[in-house]
PDB file of C-alpha atoms in Angstrom:
ATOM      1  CA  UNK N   1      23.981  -1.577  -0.868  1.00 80.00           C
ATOM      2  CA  UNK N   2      20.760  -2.863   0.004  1.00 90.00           C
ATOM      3  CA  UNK N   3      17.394  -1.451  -1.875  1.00 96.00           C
ATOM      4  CA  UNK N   4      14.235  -1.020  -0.332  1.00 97.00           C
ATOM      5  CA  UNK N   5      11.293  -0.205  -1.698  1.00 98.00           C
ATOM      6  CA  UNK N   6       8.352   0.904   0.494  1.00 98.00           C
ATOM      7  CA  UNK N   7       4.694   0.602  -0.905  1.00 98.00           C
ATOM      8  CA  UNK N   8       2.435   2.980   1.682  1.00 97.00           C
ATOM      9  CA  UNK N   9      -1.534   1.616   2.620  1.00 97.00           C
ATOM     10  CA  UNK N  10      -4.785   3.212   1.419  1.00 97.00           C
ATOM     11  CA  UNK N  11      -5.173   7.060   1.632  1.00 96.00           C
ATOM     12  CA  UNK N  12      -1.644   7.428   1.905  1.00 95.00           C
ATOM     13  CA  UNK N  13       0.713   8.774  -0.219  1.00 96.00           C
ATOM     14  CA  UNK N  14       4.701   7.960  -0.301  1.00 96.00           C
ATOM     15  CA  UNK N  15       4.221  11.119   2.508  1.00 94.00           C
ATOM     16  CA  UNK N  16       3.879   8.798   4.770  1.00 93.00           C
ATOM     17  CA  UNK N  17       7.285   7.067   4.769  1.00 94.00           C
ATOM     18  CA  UNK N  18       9.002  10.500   5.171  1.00 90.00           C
ATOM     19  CA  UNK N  19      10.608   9.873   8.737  1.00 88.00           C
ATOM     20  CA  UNK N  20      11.913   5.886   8.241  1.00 90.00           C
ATOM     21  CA  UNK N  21      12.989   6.507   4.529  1.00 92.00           C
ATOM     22  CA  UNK N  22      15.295   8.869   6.264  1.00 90.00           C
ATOM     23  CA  UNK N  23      16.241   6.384   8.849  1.00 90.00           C
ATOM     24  CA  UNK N  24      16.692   3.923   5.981  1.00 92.00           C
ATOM     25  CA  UNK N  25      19.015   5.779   3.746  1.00 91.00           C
ATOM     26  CA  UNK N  26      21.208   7.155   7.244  1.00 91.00           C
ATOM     27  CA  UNK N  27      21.871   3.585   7.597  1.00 89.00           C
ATOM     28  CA  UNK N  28      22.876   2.781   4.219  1.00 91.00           C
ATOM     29  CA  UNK N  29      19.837   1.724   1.945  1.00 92.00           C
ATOM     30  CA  UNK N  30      18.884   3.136  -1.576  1.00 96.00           C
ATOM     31  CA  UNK N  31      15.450   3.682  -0.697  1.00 97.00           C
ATOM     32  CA  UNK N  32      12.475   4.280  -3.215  1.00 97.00           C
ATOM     33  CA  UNK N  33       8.750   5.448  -1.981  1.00 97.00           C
ATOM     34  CA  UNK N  34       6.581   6.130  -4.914  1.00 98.00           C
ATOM     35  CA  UNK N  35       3.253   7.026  -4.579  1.00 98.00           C
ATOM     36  CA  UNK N  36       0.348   4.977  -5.978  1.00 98.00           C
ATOM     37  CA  UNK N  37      -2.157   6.186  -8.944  1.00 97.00           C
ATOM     38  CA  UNK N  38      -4.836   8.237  -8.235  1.00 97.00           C
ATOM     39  CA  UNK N  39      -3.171   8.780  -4.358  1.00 95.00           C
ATOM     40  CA  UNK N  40      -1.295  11.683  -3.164  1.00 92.00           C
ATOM     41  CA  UNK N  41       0.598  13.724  -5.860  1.00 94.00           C
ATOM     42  CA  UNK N  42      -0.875  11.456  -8.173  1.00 95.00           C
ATOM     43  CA  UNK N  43      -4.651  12.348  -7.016  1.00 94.00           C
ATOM     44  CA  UNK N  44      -5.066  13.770 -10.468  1.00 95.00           C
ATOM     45  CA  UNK N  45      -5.455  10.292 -11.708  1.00 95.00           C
ATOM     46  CA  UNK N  46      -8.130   9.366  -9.949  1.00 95.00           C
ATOM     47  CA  UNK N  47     -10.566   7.652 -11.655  1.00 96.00           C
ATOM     48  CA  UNK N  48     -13.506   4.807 -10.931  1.00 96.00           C
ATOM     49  CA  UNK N  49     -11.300   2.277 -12.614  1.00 96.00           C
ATOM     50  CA  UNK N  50      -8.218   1.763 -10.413  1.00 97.00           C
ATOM     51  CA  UNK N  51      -8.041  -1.009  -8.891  1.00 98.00           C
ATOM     52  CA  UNK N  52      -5.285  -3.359  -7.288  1.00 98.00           C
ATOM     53  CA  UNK N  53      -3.856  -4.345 -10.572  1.00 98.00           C
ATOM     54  CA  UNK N  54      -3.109  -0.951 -11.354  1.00 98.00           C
ATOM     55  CA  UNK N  55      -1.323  -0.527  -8.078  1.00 98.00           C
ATOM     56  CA  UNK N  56       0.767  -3.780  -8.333  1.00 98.00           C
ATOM     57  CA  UNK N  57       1.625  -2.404 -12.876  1.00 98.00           C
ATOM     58  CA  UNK N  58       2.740   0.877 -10.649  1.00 98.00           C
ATOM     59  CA  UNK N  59       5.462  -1.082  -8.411  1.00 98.00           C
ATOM     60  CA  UNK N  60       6.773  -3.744 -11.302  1.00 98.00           C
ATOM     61  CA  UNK N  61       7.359  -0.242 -13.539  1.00 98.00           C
ATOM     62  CA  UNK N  62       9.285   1.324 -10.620  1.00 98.00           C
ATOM     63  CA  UNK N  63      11.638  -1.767 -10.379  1.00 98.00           C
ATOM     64  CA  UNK N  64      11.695  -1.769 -14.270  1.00 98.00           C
ATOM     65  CA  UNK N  65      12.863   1.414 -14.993  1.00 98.00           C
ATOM     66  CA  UNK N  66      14.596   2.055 -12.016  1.00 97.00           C
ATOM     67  CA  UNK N  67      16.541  -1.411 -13.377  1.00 97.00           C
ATOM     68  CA  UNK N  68      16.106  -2.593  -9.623  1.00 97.00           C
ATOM     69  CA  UNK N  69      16.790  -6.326  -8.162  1.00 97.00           C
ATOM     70  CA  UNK N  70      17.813  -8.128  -5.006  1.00 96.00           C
ATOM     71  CA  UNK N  71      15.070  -5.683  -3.356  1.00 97.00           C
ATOM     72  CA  UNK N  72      13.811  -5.941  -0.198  1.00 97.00           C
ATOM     73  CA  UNK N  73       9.696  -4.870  -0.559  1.00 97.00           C
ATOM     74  CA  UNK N  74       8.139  -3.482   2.565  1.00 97.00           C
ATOM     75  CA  UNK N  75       4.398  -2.912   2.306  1.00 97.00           C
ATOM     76  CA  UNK N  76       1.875  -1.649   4.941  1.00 96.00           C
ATOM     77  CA  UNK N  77      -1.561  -2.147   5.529  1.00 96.00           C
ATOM     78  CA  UNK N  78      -2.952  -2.488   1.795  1.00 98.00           C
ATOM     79  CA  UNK N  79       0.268  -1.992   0.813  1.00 98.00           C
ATOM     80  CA  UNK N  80       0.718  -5.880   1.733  1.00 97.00           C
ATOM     81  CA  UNK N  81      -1.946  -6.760  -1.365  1.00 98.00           C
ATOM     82  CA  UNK N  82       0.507  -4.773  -3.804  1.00 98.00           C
ATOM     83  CA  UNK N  83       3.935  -6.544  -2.825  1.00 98.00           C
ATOM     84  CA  UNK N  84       2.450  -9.714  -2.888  1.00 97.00           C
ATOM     85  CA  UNK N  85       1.374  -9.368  -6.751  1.00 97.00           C
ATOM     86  CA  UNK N  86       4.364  -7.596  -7.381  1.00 98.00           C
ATOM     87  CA  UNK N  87       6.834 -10.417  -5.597  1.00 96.00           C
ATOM     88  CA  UNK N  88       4.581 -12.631  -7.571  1.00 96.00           C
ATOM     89  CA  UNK N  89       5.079 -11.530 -11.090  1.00 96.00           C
ATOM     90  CA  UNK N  90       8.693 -10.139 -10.404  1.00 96.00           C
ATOM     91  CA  UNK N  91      10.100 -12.533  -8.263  1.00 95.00           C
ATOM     92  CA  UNK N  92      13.538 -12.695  -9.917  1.00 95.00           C
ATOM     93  CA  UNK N  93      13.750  -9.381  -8.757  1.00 96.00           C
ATOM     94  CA  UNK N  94      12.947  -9.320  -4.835  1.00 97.00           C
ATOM     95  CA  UNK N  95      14.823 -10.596  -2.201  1.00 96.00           C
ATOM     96  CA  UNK N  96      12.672 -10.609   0.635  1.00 96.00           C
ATOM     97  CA  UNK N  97       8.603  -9.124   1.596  1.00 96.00           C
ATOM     98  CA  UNK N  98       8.336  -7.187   4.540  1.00 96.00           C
ATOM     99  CA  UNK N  99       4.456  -7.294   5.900  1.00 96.00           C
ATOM    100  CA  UNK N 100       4.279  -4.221   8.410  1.00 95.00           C
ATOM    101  CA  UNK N 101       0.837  -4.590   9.731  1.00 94.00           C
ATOM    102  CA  UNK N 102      -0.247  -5.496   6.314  1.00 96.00           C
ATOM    103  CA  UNK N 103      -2.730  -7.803   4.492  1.00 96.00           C
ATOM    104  CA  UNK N 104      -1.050 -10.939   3.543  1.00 95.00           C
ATOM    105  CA  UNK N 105      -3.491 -12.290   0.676  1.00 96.00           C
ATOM    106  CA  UNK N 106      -3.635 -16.584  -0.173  1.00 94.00           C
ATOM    107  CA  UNK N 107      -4.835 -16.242  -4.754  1.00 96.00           C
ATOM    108  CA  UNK N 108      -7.977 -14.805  -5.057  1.00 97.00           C
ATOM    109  CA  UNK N 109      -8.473 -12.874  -2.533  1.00 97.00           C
ATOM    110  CA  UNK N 110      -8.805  -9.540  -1.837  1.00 98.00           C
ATOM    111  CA  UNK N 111      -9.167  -6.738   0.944  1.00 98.00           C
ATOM    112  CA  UNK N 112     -12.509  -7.609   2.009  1.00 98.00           C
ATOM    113  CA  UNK N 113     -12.153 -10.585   2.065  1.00 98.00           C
ATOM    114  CA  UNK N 114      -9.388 -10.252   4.656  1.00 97.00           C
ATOM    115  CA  UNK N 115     -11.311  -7.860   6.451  1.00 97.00           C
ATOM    116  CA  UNK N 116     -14.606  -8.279   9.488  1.00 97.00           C
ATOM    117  CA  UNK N 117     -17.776  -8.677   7.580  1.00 98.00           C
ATOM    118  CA  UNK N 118     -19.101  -5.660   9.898  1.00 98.00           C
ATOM    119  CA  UNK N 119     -15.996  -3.784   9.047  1.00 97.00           C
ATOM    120  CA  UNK N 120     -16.781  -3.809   5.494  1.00 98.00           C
ATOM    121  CA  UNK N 121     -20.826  -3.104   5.986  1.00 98.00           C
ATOM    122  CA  UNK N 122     -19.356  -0.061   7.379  1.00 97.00           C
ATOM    123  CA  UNK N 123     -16.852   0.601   4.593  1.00 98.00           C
ATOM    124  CA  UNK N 124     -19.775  -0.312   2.079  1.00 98.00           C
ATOM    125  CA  UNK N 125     -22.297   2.369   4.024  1.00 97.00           C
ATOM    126  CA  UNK N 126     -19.389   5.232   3.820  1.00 97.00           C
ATOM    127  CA  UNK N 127     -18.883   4.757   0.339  1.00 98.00           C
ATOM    128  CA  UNK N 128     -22.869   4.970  -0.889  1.00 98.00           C
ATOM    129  CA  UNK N 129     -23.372   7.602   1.756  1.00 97.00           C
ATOM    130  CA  UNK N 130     -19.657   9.721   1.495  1.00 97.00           C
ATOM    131  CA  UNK N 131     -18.054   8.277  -1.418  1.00 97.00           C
ATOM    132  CA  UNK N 132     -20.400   8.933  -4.791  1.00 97.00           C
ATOM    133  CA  UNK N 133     -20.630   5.041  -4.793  1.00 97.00           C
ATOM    134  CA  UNK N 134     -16.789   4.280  -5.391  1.00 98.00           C
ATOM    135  CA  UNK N 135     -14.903   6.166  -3.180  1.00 97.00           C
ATOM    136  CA  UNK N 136     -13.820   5.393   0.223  1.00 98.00           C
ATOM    137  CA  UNK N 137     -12.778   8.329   2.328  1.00 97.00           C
ATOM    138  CA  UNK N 138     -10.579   7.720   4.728  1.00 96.00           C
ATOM    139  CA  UNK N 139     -11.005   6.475   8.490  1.00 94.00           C
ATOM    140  CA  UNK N 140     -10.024   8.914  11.197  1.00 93.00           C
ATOM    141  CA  UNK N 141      -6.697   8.348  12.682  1.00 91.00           C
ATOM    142  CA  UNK N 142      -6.005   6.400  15.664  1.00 88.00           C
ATOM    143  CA  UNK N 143      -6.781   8.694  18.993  1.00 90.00           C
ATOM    144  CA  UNK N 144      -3.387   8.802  20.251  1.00 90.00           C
ATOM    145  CA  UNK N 145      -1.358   9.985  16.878  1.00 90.00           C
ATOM    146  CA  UNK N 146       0.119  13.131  17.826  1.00 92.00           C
ATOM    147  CA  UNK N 147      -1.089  16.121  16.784  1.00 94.00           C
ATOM    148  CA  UNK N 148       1.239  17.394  14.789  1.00 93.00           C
ATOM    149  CA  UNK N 149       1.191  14.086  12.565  1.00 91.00           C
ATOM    150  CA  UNK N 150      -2.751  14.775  12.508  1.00 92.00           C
ATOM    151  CA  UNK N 151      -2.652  17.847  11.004  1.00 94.00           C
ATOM    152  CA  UNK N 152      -0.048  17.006   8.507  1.00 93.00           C
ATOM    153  CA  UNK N 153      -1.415  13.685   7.550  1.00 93.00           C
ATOM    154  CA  UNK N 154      -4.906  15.024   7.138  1.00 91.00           C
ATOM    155  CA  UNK N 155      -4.018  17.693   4.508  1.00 93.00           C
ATOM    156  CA  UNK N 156      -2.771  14.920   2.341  1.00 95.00           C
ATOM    157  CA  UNK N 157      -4.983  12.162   2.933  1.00 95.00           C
ATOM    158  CA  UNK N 158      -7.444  11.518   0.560  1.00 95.00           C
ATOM    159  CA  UNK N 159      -9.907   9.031  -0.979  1.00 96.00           C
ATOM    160  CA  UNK N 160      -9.610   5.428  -2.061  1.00 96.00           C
ATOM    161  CA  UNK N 161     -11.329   3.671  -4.707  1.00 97.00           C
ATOM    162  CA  UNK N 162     -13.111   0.813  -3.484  1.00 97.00           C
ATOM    163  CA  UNK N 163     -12.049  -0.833  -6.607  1.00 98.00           C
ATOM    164  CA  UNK N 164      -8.731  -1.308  -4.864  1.00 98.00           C
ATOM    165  CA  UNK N 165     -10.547  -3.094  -1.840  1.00 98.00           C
ATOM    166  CA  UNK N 166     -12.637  -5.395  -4.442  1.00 98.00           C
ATOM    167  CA  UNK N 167      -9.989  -6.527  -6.549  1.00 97.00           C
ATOM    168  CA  UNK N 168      -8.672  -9.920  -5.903  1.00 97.00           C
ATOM    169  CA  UNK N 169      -5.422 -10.498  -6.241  1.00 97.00           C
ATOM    170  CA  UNK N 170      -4.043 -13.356  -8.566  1.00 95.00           C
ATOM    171  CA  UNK N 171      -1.006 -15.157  -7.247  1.00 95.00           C
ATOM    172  CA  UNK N 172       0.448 -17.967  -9.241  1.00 92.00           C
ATOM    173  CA  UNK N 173       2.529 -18.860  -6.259  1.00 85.00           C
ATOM    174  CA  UNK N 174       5.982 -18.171  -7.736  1.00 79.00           C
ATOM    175  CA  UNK N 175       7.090 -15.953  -4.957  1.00 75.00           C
ATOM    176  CA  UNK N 176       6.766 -18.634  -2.252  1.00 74.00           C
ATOM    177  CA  UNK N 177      10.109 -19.489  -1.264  1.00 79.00           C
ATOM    178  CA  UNK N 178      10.763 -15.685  -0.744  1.00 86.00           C
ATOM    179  CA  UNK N 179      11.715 -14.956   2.841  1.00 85.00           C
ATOM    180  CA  UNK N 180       8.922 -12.882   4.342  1.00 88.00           C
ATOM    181  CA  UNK N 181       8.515 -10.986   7.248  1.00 90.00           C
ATOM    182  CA  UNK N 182       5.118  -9.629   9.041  1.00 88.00           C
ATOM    183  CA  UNK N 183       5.629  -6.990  11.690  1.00 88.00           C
ATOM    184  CA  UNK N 184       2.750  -5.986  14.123  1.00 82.00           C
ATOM    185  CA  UNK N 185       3.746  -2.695  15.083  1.00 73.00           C
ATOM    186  CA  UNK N 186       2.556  -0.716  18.593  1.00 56.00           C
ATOM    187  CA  UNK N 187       2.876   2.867  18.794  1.00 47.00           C
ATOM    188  CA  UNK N 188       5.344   3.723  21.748  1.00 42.00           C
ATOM    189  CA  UNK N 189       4.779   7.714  22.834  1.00 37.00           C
TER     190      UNK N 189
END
């Protein structure tokens, strides 16, 4: 039986792999979402200090304790920074990374990095003017998400610490000869 384990993108919660975990485990697949500190039902957590590091610690415990390996990893959007720390300092225990419409760091790097210089002025203004100076809040959806998934997603969407957008990653390069995958997805109505 295969395992997946989905890591979800900034102001997201493991909410928002609700509808293909279920495809995922109809075909077969033991399928694990958790949801990142200080995120979703672990807002309580939130604190000025998280940063990437503490998301990447929050995926290697999952395939700890859950005694996990030959795992495929699937992260999206910032989700793509976690699995690659994680595939780097666990690589005995992942099988193959799955980019969807993720960051794909090189060492050192991190989101902003990856990001349009005026995209993160404009992060940078949000977070001084909306955020208390480390907070981001999160971007309005994309104009065509249905409304139903609008209302549902903005009840549980909630701030990210910009820690998490600062943090470079550190990669030894041990997870190189993993297969990986990037998929650029397009929404089809």
């Amino acid at each position: 039986m295969t395992s997946v384990l989905l890591v979800h993108g900034a102001w997201s919660a493991a909410w928002a792999w609700r509808d293909f975990r279920a495809l995922l485990t109809s075909g077969g697949a033991m399928v694990f979402a958790p949801t990142l500190t200080g995120v979703g039902e672990r807002r309580r957590l939130l604190t000025r200090q998280i940063g990437l590091e503490d998301h990447i610690q929050d995926i290697c415990e999952v395939l700890f304790m859950e005694d996990l390996h030959d795992v495929v990893l699937v992260g999206h959007s910032y989700g793509g920074m976690v699995i690659s720390g994680v595939s780097d300092r666990m690589p005995d225990r992942v099988r193959q990374l799955v980019f969807v419409d993720a960051f794909m760091p090189e060492d050192g790097e991190c989101v902003f990095d990856l990001m349009p210089p005026a995209q993160v002025a404009m992060i940078r203004d949000e977070v001084d003017r909306h955020g208390a100076g480390w907070l981001i809040p999160p971007p309005p959806l994309p104009a065509d998400t249905p409304a139903e998934a609008v209302k549902f997603a903005q009840q549980r969407r909630g701030p990210q610490p910009v820690k998490t957008f600062t943090s470079p990653v550190e990669l030894t390069g041990r997870c190189r000869s993993l297969p990986m995958t990037y998929i650029h997805c397009t929404r089809i109505n």
